[in-house]
Structures are given as structure tokens and as C-alpha cells.
C-alpha positions as YAML, in Angstrom:
chain: A
units: angstrom
residues:
- id: 1
  name: UNK
  ca: [-40.88, -24.78, 160.64]
- id: 2
  name: UNK
  ca: [-41.75, -26.55, 157.40]
- id: 3
  name: UNK
  ca: [-39.86, -29.89, 157.44]
- id: 4
  name: UNK
  ca: [-39.26, -32.52, 160.11]
- id: 5
  name: UNK
  ca: [-35.57, -33.46, 159.85]
- id: 6
  name: UNK
  ca: [-34.09, -36.91, 160.42]
- id: 7
  name: UNK
  ca: [-30.54, -38.16, 159.75]
- id: 8
  name: UNK
  ca: [-28.65, -41.40, 159.35]
- id: 9
  name: UNK
  ca: [-24.91, -42.07, 159.47]
- id: 10
  name: UNK
  ca: [-25.05, -44.57, 156.59]
- id: 11
  name: UNK
  ca: [-27.68, -46.04, 154.28]
- id: 12
  name: UNK
  ca: [-26.94, -49.53, 155.58]
- id: 13
  name: UNK
  ca: [-27.67, -48.40, 159.13]
- id: 14
  name: UNK
  ca: [-31.03, -46.99, 158.00]
- id: 15
  name: UNK
  ca: [-31.91, -50.19, 156.10]
- id: 16
  name: UNK
  ca: [-31.04, -52.30, 159.12]
- id: 17
  name: UNK
  ca: [-33.08, -50.07, 161.41]
- id: 18
  name: UNK
  ca: [-36.13, -50.43, 159.24]
- id: 19
  name: UNK
  ca: [-35.78, -54.22, 159.03]
- id: 20
  name: UNK
  ca: [-35.90, -54.44, 162.82]
- id: 21
  name: UNK
  ca: [-39.27, -52.67, 162.81]
- id: 22
  name: UNK
  ca: [-40.89, -55.72, 161.18]
- id: 23
  name: UNK
  ca: [-40.90, -57.55, 164.54]
- id: 24
  name: UNK
  ca: [-42.22, -55.79, 167.60]
- id: 25
  name: UNK
  ca: [-41.65, -56.97, 171.19]
- id: 26
  name: UNK
  ca: [-43.26, -56.01, 174.52]
- id: 27
  name: UNK
  ca: [-41.96, -52.48, 175.29]
- id: 28
  name: UNK
  ca: [-39.62, -51.96, 178.20]
- id: 29
  name: UNK
  ca: [-37.99, -48.66, 179.15]
- id: 30
  name: UNK
  ca: [-34.64, -48.24, 180.96]
- id: 31
  name: UNK
  ca: [-33.42, -44.89, 182.16]
- id: 32
  name: UNK
  ca: [-29.64, -44.95, 182.63]
- id: 33
  name: UNK
  ca: [-27.96, -42.07, 184.39]
- id: 34
  name: UNK
  ca: [-24.59, -41.45, 186.04]
- id: 35
  name: UNK
  ca: [-24.23, -38.25, 188.05]
- id: 36
  name: UNK
  ca: [-21.00, -39.30, 189.81]
- id: 37
  name: UNK
  ca: [-18.72, -40.95, 187.20]
- id: 38
  name: UNK
  ca: [-15.59, -42.81, 188.17]
- id: 39
  name: UNK
  ca: [-12.23, -41.12, 188.56]
- id: 40
  name: UNK
  ca: [-10.92, -39.33, 185.49]
- id: 41
  name: UNK
  ca: [-14.25, -39.54, 183.61]
- id: 42
  name: UNK
  ca: [-15.59, -36.03, 184.36]
- id: 43
  name: UNK
  ca: [-17.08, -33.83, 187.03]
- id: 44
  name: UNK
  ca: [-20.27, -34.42, 189.01]
- id: 45
  name: UNK
  ca: [-23.35, -34.13, 186.76]
- id: 46
  name: UNK
  ca: [-25.99, -32.98, 189.30]
- id: 47
  name: UNK
  ca: [-28.92, -32.67, 186.89]
- id: 48
  name: UNK
  ca: [-28.94, -36.38, 185.97]
- id: 49
  name: UNK
  ca: [-31.04, -37.75, 188.86]
- id: 50
  name: UNK
  ca: [-33.80, -35.14, 188.45]
- id: 51
  name: UNK
  ca: [-33.86, -35.80, 184.71]
- id: 52
  name: UNK
  ca: [-34.38, -39.54, 185.25]
- id: 53
  name: UNK
  ca: [-37.20, -38.77, 187.74]
- id: 54
  name: UNK
  ca: [-38.91, -36.58, 185.15]
- id: 55
  name: UNK
  ca: [-38.61, -39.25, 182.47]
- id: 56
  name: UNK
  ca: [-40.13, -41.83, 184.82]
- id: 57
  name: UNK
  ca: [-43.10, -39.51, 185.44]
- id: 58
  name: UNK
  ca: [-43.70, -39.16, 181.70]
- id: 59
  name: UNK
  ca: [-43.44, -42.83, 180.66]
- id: 60
  name: UNK
  ca: [-46.90, -44.44, 180.41]
- id: 61
  name: UNK
  ca: [-47.73, -46.72, 183.40]
- id: 62
  name: UNK
  ca: [-48.31, -49.75, 181.19]
- id: 63
  name: UNK
  ca: [-44.66, -49.72, 180.09]
- id: 64
  name: UNK
  ca: [-42.17, -51.60, 182.26]
- id: 65
  name: UNK
  ca: [-39.72, -48.99, 183.63]
- id: 66
  name: UNK
  ca: [-36.25, -49.57, 185.17]
- id: 67
  name: UNK
  ca: [-34.09, -46.85, 186.73]
- id: 68
  name: UNK
  ca: [-30.34, -47.62, 186.51]
- id: 69
  name: UNK
  ca: [-28.36, -44.91, 188.31]
- id: 70
  name: UNK
  ca: [-25.79, -44.41, 191.05]
- id: 71
  name: UNK
  ca: [-23.86, -47.58, 191.87]
- id: 72
  name: UNK
  ca: [-26.02, -49.58, 189.38]
- id: 73
  name: UNK
  ca: [-24.95, -47.44, 186.44]
- id: 74
  name: UNK
  ca: [-21.76, -49.33, 185.81]
- id: 75
  name: UNK
  ca: [-20.14, -50.52, 182.53]
- id: 76
  name: UNK
  ca: [-21.92, -53.87, 182.81]
- id: 77
  name: UNK
  ca: [-25.20, -52.41, 184.05]
- id: 78
  name: UNK
  ca: [-25.46, -49.95, 181.17]
- id: 79
  name: UNK
  ca: [-24.50, -52.47, 178.51]
- id: 80
  name: UNK
  ca: [-26.99, -55.01, 179.82]
- id: 81
  name: UNK
  ca: [-29.73, -52.37, 179.82]
- id: 82
  name: UNK
  ca: [-28.99, -51.50, 176.18]
- id: 83
  name: UNK
  ca: [-29.25, -55.18, 175.25]
- id: 84
  name: UNK
  ca: [-32.35, -56.07, 177.28]
- id: 85
  name: UNK
  ca: [-34.66, -53.09, 176.76]
- id: 86
  name: UNK
  ca: [-36.55, -51.74, 173.76]
- id: 87
  name: UNK
  ca: [-36.38, -48.08, 174.83]
- id: 88
  name: UNK
  ca: [-33.47, -46.38, 176.61]
- id: 89
  name: UNK
  ca: [-32.84, -42.88, 177.97]
- id: 90
  name: UNK
  ca: [-29.14, -42.33, 178.65]
- id: 91
  name: UNK
  ca: [-27.96, -39.30, 180.68]
- id: 92
  name: UNK
  ca: [-24.23, -38.95, 181.46]
- id: 93
  name: UNK
  ca: [-21.00, -37.42, 180.26]
- id: 94
  name: UNK
  ca: [-20.05, -38.30, 176.69]
- id: 95
  name: UNK
  ca: [-16.53, -38.09, 175.26]
- id: 96
  name: UNK
  ca: [-15.49, -38.29, 171.61]
- id: 97
  name: UNK
  ca: [-12.00, -39.58, 170.86]
- id: 98
  name: UNK
  ca: [-11.00, -37.80, 167.65]
- id: 99
  name: UNK
  ca: [-7.90, -39.92, 166.98]
- id: 100
  name: UNK
  ca: [-9.37, -43.28, 167.86]
- id: 101
  name: UNK
  ca: [-13.18, -42.92, 167.36]
- id: 102
  name: UNK
  ca: [-13.97, -46.44, 168.61]
- id: 103
  name: UNK
  ca: [-12.58, -45.31, 172.01]
- id: 104
  name: UNK
  ca: [-15.32, -42.71, 172.31]
- id: 105
  name: UNK
  ca: [-17.23, -43.36, 175.51]
- id: 106
  name: UNK
  ca: [-19.99, -42.75, 178.03]
- id: 107
  name: UNK
  ca: [-18.89, -42.12, 181.64]
- id: 108
  name: UNK
  ca: [-20.10, -44.79, 184.13]
- id: 109
  name: UNK
  ca: [-19.42, -45.40, 187.80]
- id: 110
  name: UNK
  ca: [-16.59, -47.92, 187.43]
- id: 111
  name: UNK
  ca: [-15.22, -47.58, 183.91]
- id: 112
  name: UNK
  ca: [-16.45, -45.94, 180.70]
- id: 113
  name: UNK
  ca: [-18.76, -47.67, 178.22]
- id: 114
  name: UNK
  ca: [-16.82, -47.57, 174.99]
- id: 115
  name: UNK
  ca: [-18.19, -47.24, 171.46]
- id: 116
  name: UNK
  ca: [-16.43, -50.50, 170.61]
- id: 117
  name: UNK
  ca: [-18.28, -52.24, 173.45]
- id: 118
  name: UNK
  ca: [-21.61, -51.07, 171.98]
- id: 119
  name: UNK
  ca: [-20.79, -52.08, 168.40]
- id: 120
  name: UNK
  ca: [-19.56, -55.55, 169.44]
- id: 121
  name: UNK
  ca: [-22.64, -56.25, 171.60]
- id: 122
  name: UNK
  ca: [-25.76, -56.37, 169.44]
- id: 123
  name: UNK
  ca: [-29.09, -55.06, 170.84]
- id: 124
  name: UNK
  ca: [-31.69, -57.20, 169.06]
- id: 125
  name: UNK
  ca: [-34.69, -55.82, 170.98]
- id: 126
  name: UNK
  ca: [-33.74, -52.14, 170.70]
- id: 127
  name: UNK
  ca: [-36.13, -49.62, 169.11]
- id: 128
  name: UNK
  ca: [-35.18, -46.26, 170.54]
- id: 129
  name: UNK
  ca: [-32.48, -44.43, 172.51]
- id: 130
  name: UNK
  ca: [-32.45, -40.83, 173.73]
- id: 131
  name: UNK
  ca: [-28.94, -39.57, 174.40]
- id: 132
  name: UNK
  ca: [-28.67, -36.76, 176.94]
- id: 133
  name: UNK
  ca: [-24.90, -36.38, 176.60]
- id: 134
  name: UNK
  ca: [-22.35, -34.17, 174.94]
- id: 135
  name: UNK
  ca: [-19.96, -35.03, 172.09]
- id: 136
  name: UNK
  ca: [-22.12, -37.86, 170.78]
- id: 137
  name: UNK
  ca: [-22.09, -37.09, 167.05]
- id: 138
  name: UNK
  ca: [-18.80, -35.31, 166.37]
- id: 139
  name: UNK
  ca: [-17.13, -38.05, 164.33]
- id: 140
  name: UNK
  ca: [-13.53, -38.40, 163.27]
- id: 141
  name: UNK
  ca: [-11.68, -35.32, 162.04]
- id: 142
  name: UNK
  ca: [-9.55, -37.34, 159.54]
- id: 143
  name: UNK
  ca: [-12.43, -39.29, 158.07]
- id: 144
  name: UNK
  ca: [-15.55, -37.15, 158.54]
- id: 145
  name: UNK
  ca: [-17.50, -39.02, 155.89]
- id: 146
  name: UNK
  ca: [-17.29, -42.38, 157.73]
- id: 147
  name: UNK
  ca: [-19.61, -41.34, 160.61]
- id: 148
  name: UNK
  ca: [-17.81, -43.18, 163.41]
- id: 149
  name: UNK
  ca: [-19.24, -41.69, 166.59]
- id: 150
  name: UNK
  ca: [-21.31, -42.69, 169.62]
- id: 151
  name: UNK
  ca: [-24.67, -42.16, 168.04]
- id: 152
  name: UNK
  ca: [-23.75, -44.10, 164.90]
- id: 153
  name: UNK
  ca: [-22.48, -46.95, 167.09]
- id: 154
  name: UNK
  ca: [-25.82, -47.14, 168.84]
- id: 155
  name: UNK
  ca: [-27.67, -47.23, 165.52]
- id: 156
  name: UNK
  ca: [-25.34, -49.89, 164.10]
- id: 157
  name: UNK
  ca: [-26.27, -51.94, 167.17]
- id: 158
  name: UNK
  ca: [-30.01, -51.60, 166.41]
- id: 159
  name: UNK
  ca: [-30.92, -48.47, 168.36]
- id: 160
  name: UNK
  ca: [-32.81, -45.96, 166.29]
- id: 161
  name: UNK
  ca: [-33.24, -42.40, 167.53]
- id: 162
  name: UNK
  ca: [-31.43, -39.75, 169.51]
- id: 163
  name: UNK
  ca: [-30.99, -36.13, 170.49]
- id: 164
  name: UNK
  ca: [-28.18, -34.65, 172.43]
- id: 165
  name: UNK
  ca: [-27.22, -32.54, 175.43]
- id: 166
  name: UNK
  ca: [-30.74, -31.46, 176.35]
- id: 167
  name: UNK
  ca: [-32.34, -29.23, 178.92]
- id: 168
  name: UNK
  ca: [-35.31, -30.13, 181.11]
- id: 169
  name: UNK
  ca: [-37.69, -28.29, 178.75]
- id: 170
  name: UNK
  ca: [-36.77, -30.51, 175.81]
- id: 171
  name: UNK
  ca: [-36.94, -33.76, 177.77]
- id: 172
  name: UNK
  ca: [-40.39, -32.89, 179.10]
- id: 173
  name: UNK
  ca: [-41.84, -31.62, 175.81]
- id: 174
  name: UNK
  ca: [-40.34, -34.54, 173.86]
- id: 175
  name: UNK
  ca: [-41.82, -37.31, 175.97]
- id: 176
  name: UNK
  ca: [-45.15, -35.52, 176.36]
- id: 177
  name: UNK
  ca: [-45.47, -35.55, 172.59]
- id: 178
  name: UNK
  ca: [-44.02, -39.04, 172.26]
- id: 179
  name: UNK
  ca: [-46.52, -40.57, 174.66]
- id: 180
  name: UNK
  ca: [-49.50, -38.36, 173.86]
- id: 181
  name: UNK
  ca: [-52.78, -40.22, 174.16]
- id: 182
  name: UNK
  ca: [-51.28, -43.27, 175.89]
- id: 183
  name: UNK
  ca: [-52.39, -42.41, 179.45]
- id: 184
  name: UNK
  ca: [-55.05, -45.16, 179.47]
- id: 185
  name: UNK
  ca: [-52.89, -47.73, 177.64]
- id: 186
  name: UNK
  ca: [-51.74, -48.12, 174.10]
- id: 187
  name: UNK
  ca: [-48.68, -49.10, 172.11]
- id: 188
  name: UNK
  ca: [-45.65, -46.85, 172.26]
- id: 189
  name: UNK
  ca: [-44.34, -46.02, 168.78]
- id: 190
  name: UNK
  ca: [-40.68, -45.17, 168.21]
- id: 191
  name: UNK
  ca: [-41.41, -43.92, 164.69]
- id: 192
  name: UNK
  ca: [-42.92, -40.77, 166.25]
- id: 193
  name: UNK
  ca: [-39.51, -39.69, 167.52]
- id: 194
  name: UNK
  ca: [-38.63, -37.22, 164.74]
- id: 195
  name: UNK
  ca: [-42.06, -35.57, 164.99]
- id: 196
  name: UNK
  ca: [-41.94, -35.46, 168.77]
- id: 197
  name: UNK
  ca: [-38.51, -33.81, 168.74]
- id: 198
  name: UNK
  ca: [-39.72, -31.26, 166.15]
- id: 199
  name: UNK
  ca: [-42.67, -30.38, 168.43]
- id: 200
  name: UNK
  ca: [-40.38, -30.14, 171.45]
- id: 201
  name: UNK
  ca: [-38.08, -27.72, 169.65]
- id: 202
  name: UNK
  ca: [-41.05, -25.50, 168.84]
- id: 203
  name: UNK
  ca: [-41.86, -25.47, 172.57]
- id: 204
  name: UNK
  ca: [-38.24, -24.58, 173.47]
- id: 205
  name: UNK
  ca: [-38.39, -21.50, 171.22]
- id: 206
  name: UNK
  ca: [-40.81, -19.90, 173.66]
- id: 207
  name: UNK
  ca: [-38.97, -20.90, 176.86]
- id: 208
  name: UNK
  ca: [-35.23, -20.86, 176.18]
- id: 209
  name: UNK
  ca: [-33.36, -17.76, 174.94]
- id: 210
  name: UNK
  ca: [-31.55, -18.16, 171.61]
- id: 211
  name: UNK
  ca: [-28.09, -17.80, 173.18]
- id: 212
  name: UNK
  ca: [-28.83, -20.70, 175.52]
- id: 213
  name: UNK
  ca: [-30.08, -23.19, 172.95]
- id: 214
  name: UNK
  ca: [-28.09, -26.26, 171.92]
- id: 215
  name: UNK
  ca: [-28.21, -28.65, 168.99]
- id: 216
  name: UNK
  ca: [-30.85, -31.36, 168.94]
- id: 217
  name: UNK
  ca: [-31.11, -33.86, 166.15]
- id: 218
  name: UNK
  ca: [-32.92, -37.12, 165.33]
- id: 219
  name: UNK
  ca: [-31.15, -40.05, 163.76]
- id: 220
  name: UNK
  ca: [-33.05, -43.12, 162.77]
- id: 221
  name: UNK
  ca: [-36.18, -44.23, 160.90]
...
């Protein structure tokens, strides 16, 4: 209630994130969602499509928006979207590999998008990513201080902010605060992410019972 929290996996990741803020590009927003992952990657995730629809409704009309779901949400489609867009909302199953953390992955239609794939493919335009997935910041049990997990991988690649495993209330409240005052045009600002998540969590307190709440964190600038 007093402080707005933000985290970083390493100081070098934070420094790199801030350096990328010196150059701003025309904003573009990609919503990636996979409700029917390929065999062996998890069960059907029925809430994904409605979540992407809600996000689209909340993104300002002056921001280029791309919906990547269903058959388009493949390994290549998701990786390309991460590389080509400044803002990304990703909704799918996440899986942390505790023994081989670089094999941690996001479930896609054909094959999973691995943490190693993300780290090896830089995202020079990236400013922001919102992860609506589980197991995205668990790390490695043997080396907990090295912060090798899905969220850290995205930040190492240039993506700045995240929160995890969210309900409809958090998505709606977060983006309403994030894009407040931009209905008639304006520049979207990723540095508002920590504040927007803080405001969203205050909203959740009045709508979601304590026993149903999950963990939501911001990592980035």
C-alpha cells in the first residue's frame, strides 16, 4: 500500500533495459495466445481467446495491433512477434525445467518456444511484455541466485516488464491504468508498468477473494 515494487534478475539486465529506453520506435502491440497447444504441451486453455479479445479492446486505437492465436501461434510466429513488436501480451501455458532451465518453455501450436530460443534471438525493438502464464519466474533449484527463468530470458533479450498467471480482473485493470488518457491519441509509455500493476492489484482486492489471488510481479525499469 505504501511502495510500488519492481524487480530485476540481475543488475546487468536492468542496465541494458534502461539503455534501450534512449531510443524510442513507433509502438506496435502483438497479442500472442495459444489455447490449444500441440501434443504433450498441456491441456486446452479456454480463457486465452477471450483474454486476447479483452486486451485488443483496451489497446489505444492509434497503436498498431496484431492478434496471433490459433494456428498462427506457432514457434516461429511467436518468436517473430517478439522480435518485431515493441509491446507483447503473451497468454499460454508456461513450463519451468528445474534441471535444465534453458529448456523452460511456452506452449505453442507446433512445438514449444524455449527459453534458449528467446535468449539467442535478440529483440531490439522490445519495450514491454506481459506474461499471462504459469511457472515463469521459478528459476533453478540448484542455482537460485542465477535467475535463469522465462521472465529473465525475456528481459535479457530486451523485454522489460511482466506479471504472471493473471485473471480477467487484473488484465482489465492493468491496461486501463496503463493506457489512461490515451483515448484520443498519445504516446504509450512502458515505464508506467509498475505503477499500473500496483493500481490493478488494489482493484483486485475488492473483486477477488484472498484465497483465489495469485502472485503478480513487475520486472523491469
